[in-house]
Amino acid sequence: MVEIFKLKPELFPVRLRELSHPPKELWFRGVLPDPSYKIVTIVGSRNHSSYASQVVKQLVSGLSGYEICIVSGLALGVDTLAHEHALEHGLVTCAFPGSGLAPSVLYPASIRPLASRILDSGGSLISEFPVDTAGANWTFPVRNRLMAAIADIVVVIEATTDSGTLITAGLANEFGTTVGAVPGNIFSEFSRGSNELLRQGAVPICNSGDILRELGMETSVPLTAHASLLETATEPELRIYHLLKQPLSRSDIARQLDSDISEINILLSMMELR
């Protein structure tokens, strides 16, 4: 089992130290997020629609390769999806369970294998509760404040009007943290809370680019993107790559390279797949 450590207050993540009521204790397992990484906290309802599942997959996969840590609460539903897709796409992920960190108190038991996978991947579990503290109604709002405080942006995927997810969004607003919300079906009860956040001024999140823009990373390139492309690129692909320092249509690319549009379409498709 990965050991559980108690952090000294001076080693708490900076944003948690700066809270008006910082945690008195902080326990962790695994590897704490690199301080240089941007923190994206993803939250949503335990009961969610298939739309939410698709959204989480698209958003998280689009952040792959960037210096980003995905934070969520290790609960069933959207939290689990956020952690699982982060692991699938090679992103660091950090979980804040609403309990202590002893495996025996992680609830429900079905999420314990996911907790192990997070640790095995180089991620972490963090809690301000003593190690053997079981989750209770009061512990989850308390942990929500840490997930909101540590974030560079809180992204609400889907929420009903009475969802605990809205507590995290409200806390983020209090801390001055950017809150984003995914627009949802106006006829769906699952989206009423998140749509209300948008009405109140939350940033609309329609793709991963919207998150990167809020983080100031929209012009940066994923850590692995250049290397994986350039190492295997053909000469025609390299010519296209060097042209795309600015947005160009396919016909513009074909014209500048004096190539047939069908050839350009094939090259672009192959590059996109890689």
PDB file of C-alpha atoms in Angstrom:
ATOM      1  CA  MET A   1       0.000   0.000   0.000  1.00  0.00           C
ATOM      2  CA  VAL A   2       1.182   3.533  -0.809  1.00  0.00           C
ATOM      3  CA  GLU A   3       2.024   5.224   2.490  1.00  0.00           C
ATOM      4  CA  ILE A   4      -0.043   8.025   3.987  1.00  0.00           C
ATOM      5  CA  PHE A   5       1.903  11.136   4.937  1.00  0.00           C
ATOM      6  CA  LYS A   6       0.992  14.173   7.007  1.00  0.00           C
ATOM      7  CA  LEU A   7       2.119  17.414   5.408  1.00  0.00           C
ATOM      8  CA  LYS A   8       3.698  20.184   7.413  1.00  0.00           C
ATOM      9  CA  PRO A   9       1.662  23.433   7.060  1.00  0.00           C
ATOM     10  CA  GLU A  10       4.538  25.184   5.298  1.00  0.00           C
ATOM     11  CA  LEU A  11       4.380  22.502   2.591  1.00  0.00           C
ATOM     12  CA  PHE A  12       0.640  22.869   1.919  1.00  0.00           C
ATOM     13  CA  PRO A  13      -0.154  23.920  -1.679  1.00  0.00           C
ATOM     14  CA  VAL A  14       0.060  27.718  -1.760  1.00  0.00           C
ATOM     15  CA  ARG A  15      -3.626  28.346  -2.448  1.00  0.00           C
ATOM     16  CA  LEU A  16      -4.640  26.195   0.517  1.00  0.00           C
ATOM     17  CA  ARG A  17      -2.246  28.054   2.808  1.00  0.00           C
ATOM     18  CA  GLU A  18      -3.790  31.343   1.705  1.00  0.00           C
ATOM     19  CA  LEU A  19      -7.370  30.423   2.670  1.00  0.00           C
ATOM     20  CA  SER A  20      -8.883  32.589   5.394  1.00  0.00           C
ATOM     21  CA  HIS A  21      -9.479  29.330   7.287  1.00  0.00           C
ATOM     22  CA  PRO A  22      -6.766  26.998   5.975  1.00  0.00           C
ATOM     23  CA  PRO A  23      -6.872  23.306   6.840  1.00  0.00           C
ATOM     24  CA  LYS A  24      -5.285  22.530  10.190  1.00  0.00           C
ATOM     25  CA  GLU A  25      -3.968  19.225   8.871  1.00  0.00           C
ATOM     26  CA  LEU A  26      -3.410  17.819   5.417  1.00  0.00           C
ATOM     27  CA  TRP A  27      -2.787  14.174   4.623  1.00  0.00           C
ATOM     28  CA  PHE A  28      -1.746  12.732   1.287  1.00  0.00           C
ATOM     29  CA  ARG A  29      -0.869   9.549  -0.523  1.00  0.00           C
ATOM     30  CA  GLY A  30       1.126   9.461  -3.737  1.00  0.00           C
ATOM     31  CA  VAL A  31       2.858  12.390  -5.426  1.00  0.00           C
ATOM     32  CA  LEU A  32       1.613  15.948  -4.928  1.00  0.00           C
ATOM     33  CA  PRO A  33       0.875  17.910  -8.141  1.00  0.00           C
ATOM     34  CA  ASP A  34       3.814  19.824  -9.596  1.00  0.00           C
ATOM     35  CA  PRO A  35       3.400  23.469  -8.468  1.00  0.00           C
ATOM     36  CA  SER A  36       3.977  24.624 -12.051  1.00  0.00           C
ATOM     37  CA  TYR A  37       0.975  22.670 -13.356  1.00  0.00           C
ATOM     38  CA  LYS A  38      -2.398  24.325 -13.892  1.00  0.00           C
ATOM     39  CA  ILE A  39      -5.200  22.797 -11.829  1.00  0.00           C
ATOM     40  CA  VAL A  40      -8.518  22.022 -13.521  1.00  0.00           C
ATOM     41  CA  THR A  41     -11.169  20.925 -11.027  1.00  0.00           C
ATOM     42  CA  ILE A  42     -13.968  19.010 -12.743  1.00  0.00           C
ATOM     43  CA  VAL A  43     -17.218  18.506 -10.858  1.00  0.00           C
ATOM     44  CA  GLY A  44     -20.720  17.278 -11.604  1.00  0.00           C
ATOM     45  CA  SER A  45     -23.568  15.172 -10.316  1.00  0.00           C
ATOM     46  CA  ARG A  46     -23.352  11.560  -9.214  1.00  0.00           C
ATOM     47  CA  ASN A  47     -26.458  10.903 -11.294  1.00  0.00           C
ATOM     48  CA  HIS A  48     -25.754  12.244 -14.750  1.00  0.00           C
ATOM     49  CA  SER A  49     -26.830  11.896 -18.352  1.00  0.00           C
ATOM     50  CA  SER A  50     -25.021  10.181 -21.221  1.00  0.00           C
ATOM     51  CA  TYR A  51     -24.398  13.711 -22.527  1.00  0.00           C
ATOM     52  CA  ALA A  52     -22.247  14.425 -19.461  1.00  0.00           C
ATOM     53  CA  SER A  53     -20.226  11.265 -20.102  1.00  0.00           C
ATOM     54  CA  GLN A  54     -19.495  12.387 -23.658  1.00  0.00           C
ATOM     55  CA  VAL A  55     -18.596  15.901 -22.501  1.00  0.00           C
ATOM     56  CA  VAL A  56     -16.098  14.735 -19.862  1.00  0.00           C
ATOM     57  CA  LYS A  57     -14.407  12.449 -22.374  1.00  0.00           C
ATOM     58  CA  GLN A  58     -14.084  15.214 -24.971  1.00  0.00           C
ATOM     59  CA  LEU A  59     -12.889  17.903 -22.561  1.00  0.00           C
ATOM     60  CA  VAL A  60     -10.304  15.783 -20.758  1.00  0.00           C
ATOM     61  CA  SER A  61      -8.916  14.174 -23.910  1.00  0.00           C
ATOM     62  CA  GLY A  62      -8.393  17.650 -25.388  1.00  0.00           C
ATOM     63  CA  LEU A  63      -6.181  18.611 -22.432  1.00  0.00           C
ATOM     64  CA  SER A  64      -3.857  15.658 -22.954  1.00  0.00           C
ATOM     65  CA  GLY A  65      -0.198  16.588 -23.226  1.00  0.00           C
ATOM     66  CA  TYR A  66      -0.484  19.902 -21.402  1.00  0.00           C
ATOM     67  CA  GLU A  67       0.989  20.654 -17.975  1.00  0.00           C
ATOM     68  CA  ILE A  68      -2.398  20.216 -16.324  1.00  0.00           C
ATOM     69  CA  CYS A  69      -3.581  18.286 -13.268  1.00  0.00           C
ATOM     70  CA  ILE A  70      -7.199  17.120 -13.188  1.00  0.00           C
ATOM     71  CA  VAL A  71      -8.723  17.402  -9.719  1.00  0.00           C
ATOM     72  CA  SER A  72     -12.001  15.816  -8.670  1.00  0.00           C
ATOM     73  CA  GLY A  73     -13.648  14.226  -5.661  1.00  0.00           C
ATOM     74  CA  LEU A  74     -13.351  10.449  -6.226  1.00  0.00           C
ATOM     75  CA  ALA A  75     -17.138  10.102  -6.016  1.00  0.00           C
ATOM     76  CA  LEU A  76     -19.386   8.119  -8.315  1.00  0.00           C
ATOM     77  CA  GLY A  77     -20.570   9.899 -11.440  1.00  0.00           C
ATOM     78  CA  VAL A  78     -18.763  12.805 -13.070  1.00  0.00           C
ATOM     79  CA  ASP A  79     -15.881  12.665 -10.556  1.00  0.00           C
ATOM     80  CA  THR A  80     -15.083   9.090 -11.515  1.00  0.00           C
ATOM     81  CA  LEU A  81     -15.308   9.925 -15.218  1.00  0.00           C
ATOM     82  CA  ALA A  82     -12.895  12.848 -14.793  1.00  0.00           C
ATOM     83  CA  HIS A  83     -10.290  10.690 -13.030  1.00  0.00           C
ATOM     84  CA  GLU A  84     -10.673   7.766 -15.431  1.00  0.00           C
ATOM     85  CA  HIS A  85     -10.324   9.863 -18.584  1.00  0.00           C
ATOM     86  CA  ALA A  86      -7.351  11.703 -17.084  1.00  0.00           C
ATOM     87  CA  LEU A  87      -5.652   8.350 -16.542  1.00  0.00           C
ATOM     88  CA  GLU A  88      -6.609   7.154 -20.014  1.00  0.00           C
ATOM     89  CA  HIS A  89      -5.073  10.232 -21.641  1.00  0.00           C
ATOM     90  CA  GLY A  90      -1.914  10.422 -19.568  1.00  0.00           C
ATOM     91  CA  LEU A  91      -2.847  13.429 -17.437  1.00  0.00           C
ATOM     92  CA  VAL A  92      -1.890  13.792 -13.789  1.00  0.00           C
ATOM     93  CA  THR A  93      -4.946  13.501 -11.567  1.00  0.00           C
ATOM     94  CA  CYS A  94      -5.494  14.282  -7.901  1.00  0.00           C
ATOM     95  CA  ALA A  95      -8.469  13.123  -5.824  1.00  0.00           C
ATOM     96  CA  PHE A  96      -9.995  14.778  -2.764  1.00  0.00           C
ATOM     97  CA  PRO A  97     -12.232  12.105  -1.197  1.00  0.00           C
ATOM     98  CA  GLY A  98     -14.854  13.142   1.329  1.00  0.00           C
ATOM     99  CA  SER A  99     -13.193  10.950   3.949  1.00  0.00           C
ATOM    100  CA  GLY A 100      -9.799  10.069   5.351  1.00  0.00           C
ATOM    101  CA  LEU A 101      -7.292   8.295   3.142  1.00  0.00           C
ATOM    102  CA  ALA A 102      -7.273   4.805   4.680  1.00  0.00           C
ATOM    103  CA  PRO A 103      -8.434   2.422   1.921  1.00  0.00           C
ATOM    104  CA  SER A 104     -11.023   0.967   4.282  1.00  0.00           C
ATOM    105  CA  VAL A 105     -12.935   4.288   4.560  1.00  0.00           C
ATOM    106  CA  LEU A 106     -12.922   5.262   0.880  1.00  0.00           C
ATOM    107  CA  TYR A 107     -16.587   5.118  -0.127  1.00  0.00           C
ATOM    108  CA  PRO A 108     -18.099   3.402  -1.945  1.00  0.00           C
ATOM    109  CA  ALA A 109     -15.810   0.402  -2.034  1.00  0.00           C
ATOM    110  CA  SER A 110     -16.156   0.273  -5.818  1.00  0.00           C
ATOM    111  CA  ILE A 111     -13.947   3.370  -6.206  1.00  0.00           C
ATOM    112  CA  ARG A 112     -10.994   1.869  -4.306  1.00  0.00           C
ATOM    113  CA  PRO A 113      -9.459   0.265  -7.427  1.00  0.00           C
ATOM    114  CA  LEU A 114      -9.640   3.681  -9.114  1.00  0.00           C
ATOM    115  CA  ALA A 115      -7.835   5.231  -6.143  1.00  0.00           C
ATOM    116  CA  SER A 116      -5.072   2.638  -6.566  1.00  0.00           C
ATOM    117  CA  ARG A 117      -4.787   3.398 -10.273  1.00  0.00           C
ATOM    118  CA  ILE A 118      -4.469   7.120  -9.530  1.00  0.00           C
ATOM    119  CA  LEU A 119      -1.600   6.416  -7.152  1.00  0.00           C
ATOM    120  CA  ASP A 120       0.078   3.962  -9.535  1.00  0.00           C
ATOM    121  CA  SER A 121      -0.011   6.591 -12.294  1.00  0.00           C
ATOM    122  CA  GLY A 122       1.873   9.183 -10.220  1.00  0.00           C
ATOM    123  CA  GLY A 123      -1.190  11.027  -8.955  1.00  0.00           C
ATOM    124  CA  SER A 124      -2.323  11.655  -5.397  1.00  0.00           C
ATOM    125  CA  LEU A 125      -5.095  11.526  -2.831  1.00  0.00           C
ATOM    126  CA  ILE A 126      -5.420  14.492  -0.449  1.00  0.00           C
ATOM    127  CA  SER A 127      -7.612  15.012   2.629  1.00  0.00           C
ATOM    128  CA  GLU A 128      -7.742  17.248   5.673  1.00  0.00           C
ATOM    129  CA  PHE A 129      -9.543  14.550   7.662  1.00  0.00           C
ATOM    130  CA  PRO A 130      -7.743  12.118   9.989  1.00  0.00           C
ATOM    131  CA  VAL A 131      -6.795   8.920   8.204  1.00  0.00           C
ATOM    132  CA  ASP A 132      -9.665   6.710   9.417  1.00  0.00           C
ATOM    133  CA  THR A 133     -12.466   9.314   9.136  1.00  0.00           C
ATOM    134  CA  ALA A 134     -15.482   7.901   7.326  1.00  0.00           C
ATOM    135  CA  GLY A 135     -17.385  10.078   4.880  1.00  0.00           C
ATOM    136  CA  ALA A 136     -20.475  11.834   6.263  1.00  0.00           C
ATOM    137  CA  ASN A 137     -22.910  14.521   5.105  1.00  0.00           C
ATOM    138  CA  TRP A 138     -20.724  17.256   6.584  1.00  0.00           C
ATOM    139  CA  THR A 139     -17.395  16.050   5.166  1.00  0.00           C
ATOM    140  CA  PHE A 140     -18.244  16.502   1.494  1.00  0.00           C
ATOM    141  CA  PRO A 141     -18.944  20.268   1.560  1.00  0.00           C
ATOM    142  CA  VAL A 142     -15.749  20.679   3.604  1.00  0.00           C
ATOM    143  CA  ARG A 143     -13.635  18.879   0.999  1.00  0.00           C
ATOM    144  CA  ASN A 144     -15.379  20.863  -1.777  1.00  0.00           C
ATOM    145  CA  ARG A 145     -13.767  24.020  -0.449  1.00  0.00           C
ATOM    146  CA  LEU A 146     -10.305  22.517  -0.962  1.00  0.00           C
ATOM    147  CA  MET A 147     -11.116  21.447  -4.525  1.00  0.00           C
ATOM    148  CA  ALA A 148     -12.353  24.965  -5.273  1.00  0.00           C
ATOM    149  CA  ALA A 149      -9.446  26.691  -3.543  1.00  0.00           C
ATOM    150  CA  ILE A 150      -6.668  24.737  -5.241  1.00  0.00           C
ATOM    151  CA  ALA A 151      -8.074  25.209  -8.753  1.00  0.00           C
ATOM    152  CA  ASP A 152      -7.123  27.590 -11.532  1.00  0.00           C
ATOM    153  CA  ILE A 153     -10.558  26.883 -12.987  1.00  0.00           C
ATOM    154  CA  VAL A 154     -13.569  24.911 -11.752  1.00  0.00           C
ATOM    155  CA  VAL A 155     -15.543  23.282 -14.570  1.00  0.00           C
ATOM    156  CA  VAL A 156     -19.128  22.232 -13.845  1.00  0.00           C
ATOM    157  CA  ILE A 157     -20.150  19.511 -16.285  1.00  0.00           C
ATOM    158  CA  GLU A 158     -23.754  18.994 -15.269  1.00  0.00           C
ATOM    159  CA  ALA A 159     -25.758  19.817 -12.143  1.00  0.00           C
ATOM    160  CA  THR A 160     -29.321  19.843 -10.933  1.00  0.00           C
ATOM    161  CA  THR A 161     -30.539  22.849  -8.960  1.00  0.00           C
ATOM    162  CA  ASP A 162     -29.997  21.047  -5.643  1.00  0.00           C
ATOM    163  CA  SER A 163     -26.656  19.453  -6.548  1.00  0.00           C
ATOM    164  CA  GLY A 164     -23.727  19.674  -4.145  1.00  0.00           C
ATOM    165  CA  THR A 165     -21.707  20.601  -7.216  1.00  0.00           C
ATOM    166  CA  LEU A 166     -23.119  24.114  -6.938  1.00  0.00           C
ATOM    167  CA  ILE A 167     -21.487  24.408  -3.493  1.00  0.00           C
ATOM    168  CA  THR A 168     -18.091  23.947  -5.131  1.00  0.00           C
ATOM    169  CA  ALA A 169     -18.938  26.547  -7.791  1.00  0.00           C
ATOM    170  CA  GLY A 170     -20.134  29.006  -5.138  1.00  0.00           C
ATOM    171  CA  LEU A 171     -16.955  28.548  -3.112  1.00  0.00           C
ATOM    172  CA  ALA A 172     -14.842  29.067  -6.224  1.00  0.00           C
ATOM    173  CA  ASN A 173     -16.618  32.358  -6.832  1.00  0.00           C
ATOM    174  CA  GLU A 174     -15.880  33.415  -3.251  1.00  0.00           C
ATOM    175  CA  PHE A 175     -12.194  32.591  -3.741  1.00  0.00           C
ATOM    176  CA  GLY A 176     -12.016  34.490  -7.024  1.00  0.00           C
ATOM    177  CA  THR A 177     -11.449  31.292  -9.003  1.00  0.00           C
ATOM    178  CA  THR A 178     -12.783  31.132 -12.555  1.00  0.00           C
ATOM    179  CA  VAL A 179     -15.961  29.050 -12.828  1.00  0.00           C
ATOM    180  CA  GLY A 180     -16.876  27.455 -16.135  1.00  0.00           C
ATOM    181  CA  ALA A 181     -20.039  25.547 -16.956  1.00  0.00           C
ATOM    182  CA  VAL A 182     -21.004  23.331 -19.854  1.00  0.00           C
ATOM    183  CA  PRO A 183     -24.265  24.412 -21.536  1.00  0.00           C
ATOM    184  CA  GLY A 184     -26.899  21.732 -21.272  1.00  0.00           C
ATOM    185  CA  ASN A 185     -30.281  20.744 -22.633  1.00  0.00           C
ATOM    186  CA  ILE A 186     -32.843  23.331 -21.454  1.00  0.00           C
ATOM    187  CA  PHE A 187     -35.392  20.541 -21.031  1.00  0.00           C
ATOM    188  CA  SER A 188     -33.154  18.368 -18.853  1.00  0.00           C
ATOM    189  CA  GLU A 189     -33.274  18.557 -15.062  1.00  0.00           C
ATOM    190  CA  PHE A 190     -29.626  17.476 -15.052  1.00  0.00           C
ATOM    191  CA  SER A 191     -28.620  20.781 -16.663  1.00  0.00           C
ATOM    192  CA  ARG A 192     -30.735  23.289 -14.763  1.00  0.00           C
ATOM    193  CA  GLY A 193     -28.079  24.058 -12.176  1.00  0.00           C
ATOM    194  CA  SER A 194     -25.245  24.404 -14.689  1.00  0.00           C
ATOM    195  CA  ASN A 195     -27.376  26.522 -17.034  1.00  0.00           C
ATOM    196  CA  GLU A 196     -28.217  28.779 -14.096  1.00  0.00           C
ATOM    197  CA  LEU A 197     -24.489  29.234 -13.446  1.00  0.00           C
ATOM    198  CA  LEU A 198     -24.136  30.428 -17.038  1.00  0.00           C
ATOM    199  CA  ARG A 199     -26.961  32.907 -16.530  1.00  0.00           C
ATOM    200  CA  GLN A 200     -25.105  34.201 -13.469  1.00  0.00           C
ATOM    201  CA  GLY A 201     -21.926  34.776 -15.468  1.00  0.00           C
ATOM    202  CA  ALA A 202     -19.975  31.507 -15.504  1.00  0.00           C
ATOM    203  CA  VAL A 203     -17.685  31.016 -18.508  1.00  0.00           C
ATOM    204  CA  PRO A 204     -19.316  28.811 -21.181  1.00  0.00           C
ATOM    205  CA  ILE A 205     -17.201  25.683 -21.714  1.00  0.00           C
ATOM    206  CA  CYS A 206     -17.956  24.082 -25.073  1.00  0.00           C
ATOM    207  CA  ASN A 207     -14.609  22.423 -25.758  1.00  0.00           C
ATOM    208  CA  SER A 208     -11.177  21.921 -24.223  1.00  0.00           C
ATOM    209  CA  GLY A 209      -9.948  25.034 -26.033  1.00  0.00           C
ATOM    210  CA  ASP A 210     -12.240  27.133 -23.837  1.00  0.00           C
ATOM    211  CA  ILE A 211     -10.491  25.729 -20.755  1.00  0.00           C
ATOM    212  CA  LEU A 212      -7.033  26.302 -22.221  1.00  0.00           C
ATOM    213  CA  ARG A 213      -8.001  29.881 -23.093  1.00  0.00           C
ATOM    214  CA  GLU A 214      -9.041  30.604 -19.509  1.00  0.00           C
ATOM    215  CA  LEU A 215      -5.746  29.127 -18.304  1.00  0.00           C
ATOM    216  CA  GLY A 216      -3.776  31.295 -20.727  1.00  0.00           C
ATOM    217  CA  MET A 217      -2.557  28.161 -22.510  1.00  0.00           C
ATOM    218  CA  GLU A 218      -4.478  28.395 -25.774  1.00  0.00           C
ATOM    219  CA  THR A 219      -1.372  29.271 -27.795  1.00  0.00           C
ATOM    220  CA  SER A 220       0.896  26.720 -26.121  1.00  0.00           C
ATOM    221  CA  VAL A 221       1.551  23.337 -27.678  1.00  0.00           C
ATOM    222  CA  PRO A 222       1.053  20.002 -25.871  1.00  0.00           C
ATOM    223  CA  LEU A 223       4.282  18.602 -24.494  1.00  0.00           C
ATOM    224  CA  THR A 224       4.141  15.571 -26.753  1.00  0.00           C
ATOM    225  CA  ALA A 225       2.585  17.080 -29.880  1.00  0.00           C
ATOM    226  CA  HIS A 226       5.670  18.399 -31.651  1.00  0.00           C
ATOM    227  CA  ALA A 227       7.862  15.422 -30.894  1.00  0.00           C
ATOM    228  CA  SER A 228       5.377  12.753 -31.961  1.00  0.00           C
ATOM    229  CA  LEU A 229       4.596  14.544 -35.211  1.00  0.00           C
ATOM    230  CA  LEU A 230       8.033  15.743 -36.240  1.00  0.00           C
ATOM    231  CA  GLU A 231       9.815  12.455 -35.575  1.00  0.00           C
ATOM    232  CA  THR A 232       7.661  10.594 -38.086  1.00  0.00           C
ATOM    233  CA  ALA A 233       6.597  13.381 -40.475  1.00  0.00           C
ATOM    234  CA  THR A 234       7.200  13.124 -44.197  1.00  0.00           C
ATOM    235  CA  GLU A 235       8.588  16.081 -46.134  1.00  0.00           C
ATOM    236  CA  PRO A 236       5.121  17.170 -47.416  1.00  0.00           C
ATOM    237  CA  GLU A 237       3.745  16.948 -43.859  1.00  0.00           C
ATOM    238  CA  LEU A 238       6.591  19.082 -42.528  1.00  0.00           C
ATOM    239  CA  ARG A 239       5.841  21.710 -45.151  1.00  0.00           C
ATOM    240  CA  ILE A 240       2.216  21.821 -44.000  1.00  0.00           C
ATOM    241  CA  TYR A 241       3.289  21.903 -40.353  1.00  0.00           C
ATOM    242  CA  HIS A 242       5.512  24.932 -40.901  1.00  0.00           C
ATOM    243  CA  LEU A 243       2.735  26.733 -42.780  1.00  0.00           C
ATOM    244  CA  LEU A 244       0.289  26.353 -39.902  1.00  0.00           C
ATOM    245  CA  LYS A 245       1.752  29.063 -37.705  1.00  0.00           C
ATOM    246  CA  GLN A 246      -1.456  30.892 -38.590  1.00  0.00           C
ATOM    247  CA  PRO A 247      -4.944  29.623 -39.456  1.00  0.00           C
ATOM    248  CA  LEU A 248      -5.249  28.560 -43.098  1.00  0.00           C
ATOM    249  CA  SER A 249      -8.006  26.848 -45.024  1.00  0.00           C
ATOM    250  CA  ARG A 250      -7.290  23.655 -46.903  1.00  0.00           C
ATOM    251  CA  SER A 251      -7.514  25.480 -50.202  1.00  0.00           C
ATOM    252  CA  ASP A 252      -5.021  28.094 -48.939  1.00  0.00           C
ATOM    253  CA  ILE A 253      -2.585  25.337 -47.983  1.00  0.00           C
ATOM    254  CA  ALA A 254      -2.981  23.673 -51.377  1.00  0.00           C
ATOM    255  CA  ARG A 255      -2.412  26.976 -53.138  1.00  0.00           C
ATOM    256  CA  GLN A 256       0.690  27.901 -51.130  1.00  0.00           C
ATOM    257  CA  LEU A 257       2.215  24.457 -51.617  1.00  0.00           C
ATOM    258  CA  ASP A 258       1.103  24.256 -55.256  1.00  0.00           C
ATOM    259  CA  SER A 259      -0.555  20.920 -54.518  1.00  0.00           C
ATOM    260  CA  ASP A 260      -3.826  19.262 -55.380  1.00  0.00           C
ATOM    261  CA  ILE A 261      -6.548  19.753 -52.729  1.00  0.00           C
ATOM    262  CA  SER A 262      -7.214  15.994 -52.577  1.00  0.00           C
ATOM    263  CA  GLU A 263      -3.557  15.375 -51.712  1.00  0.00           C
ATOM    264  CA  ILE A 264      -3.713  18.025 -48.975  1.00  0.00           C
ATOM    265  CA  ASN A 265      -6.868  16.450 -47.537  1.00  0.00           C
ATOM    266  CA  ILE A 266      -5.143  13.057 -47.289  1.00  0.00           C
ATOM    267  CA  LEU A 267      -2.046  14.539 -45.634  1.00  0.00           C
ATOM    268  CA  LEU A 268      -4.105  16.534 -43.117  1.00  0.00           C
ATOM    269  CA  SER A 269      -6.194  13.485 -42.244  1.00  0.00           C
ATOM    270  CA  MET A 270      -3.084  11.406 -41.581  1.00  0.00           C
ATOM    271  CA  MET A 271      -1.537  14.180 -39.456  1.00  0.00           C
ATOM    272  CA  GLU A 272      -4.747  14.591 -37.454  1.00  0.00           C
ATOM    273  CA  LEU A 273      -4.920  10.860 -36.748  1.00  0.00           C
ATOM    274  CA  ARG A 274      -1.366  10.939 -35.360  1.00  0.00           C
TER     275      ARG A 274
END
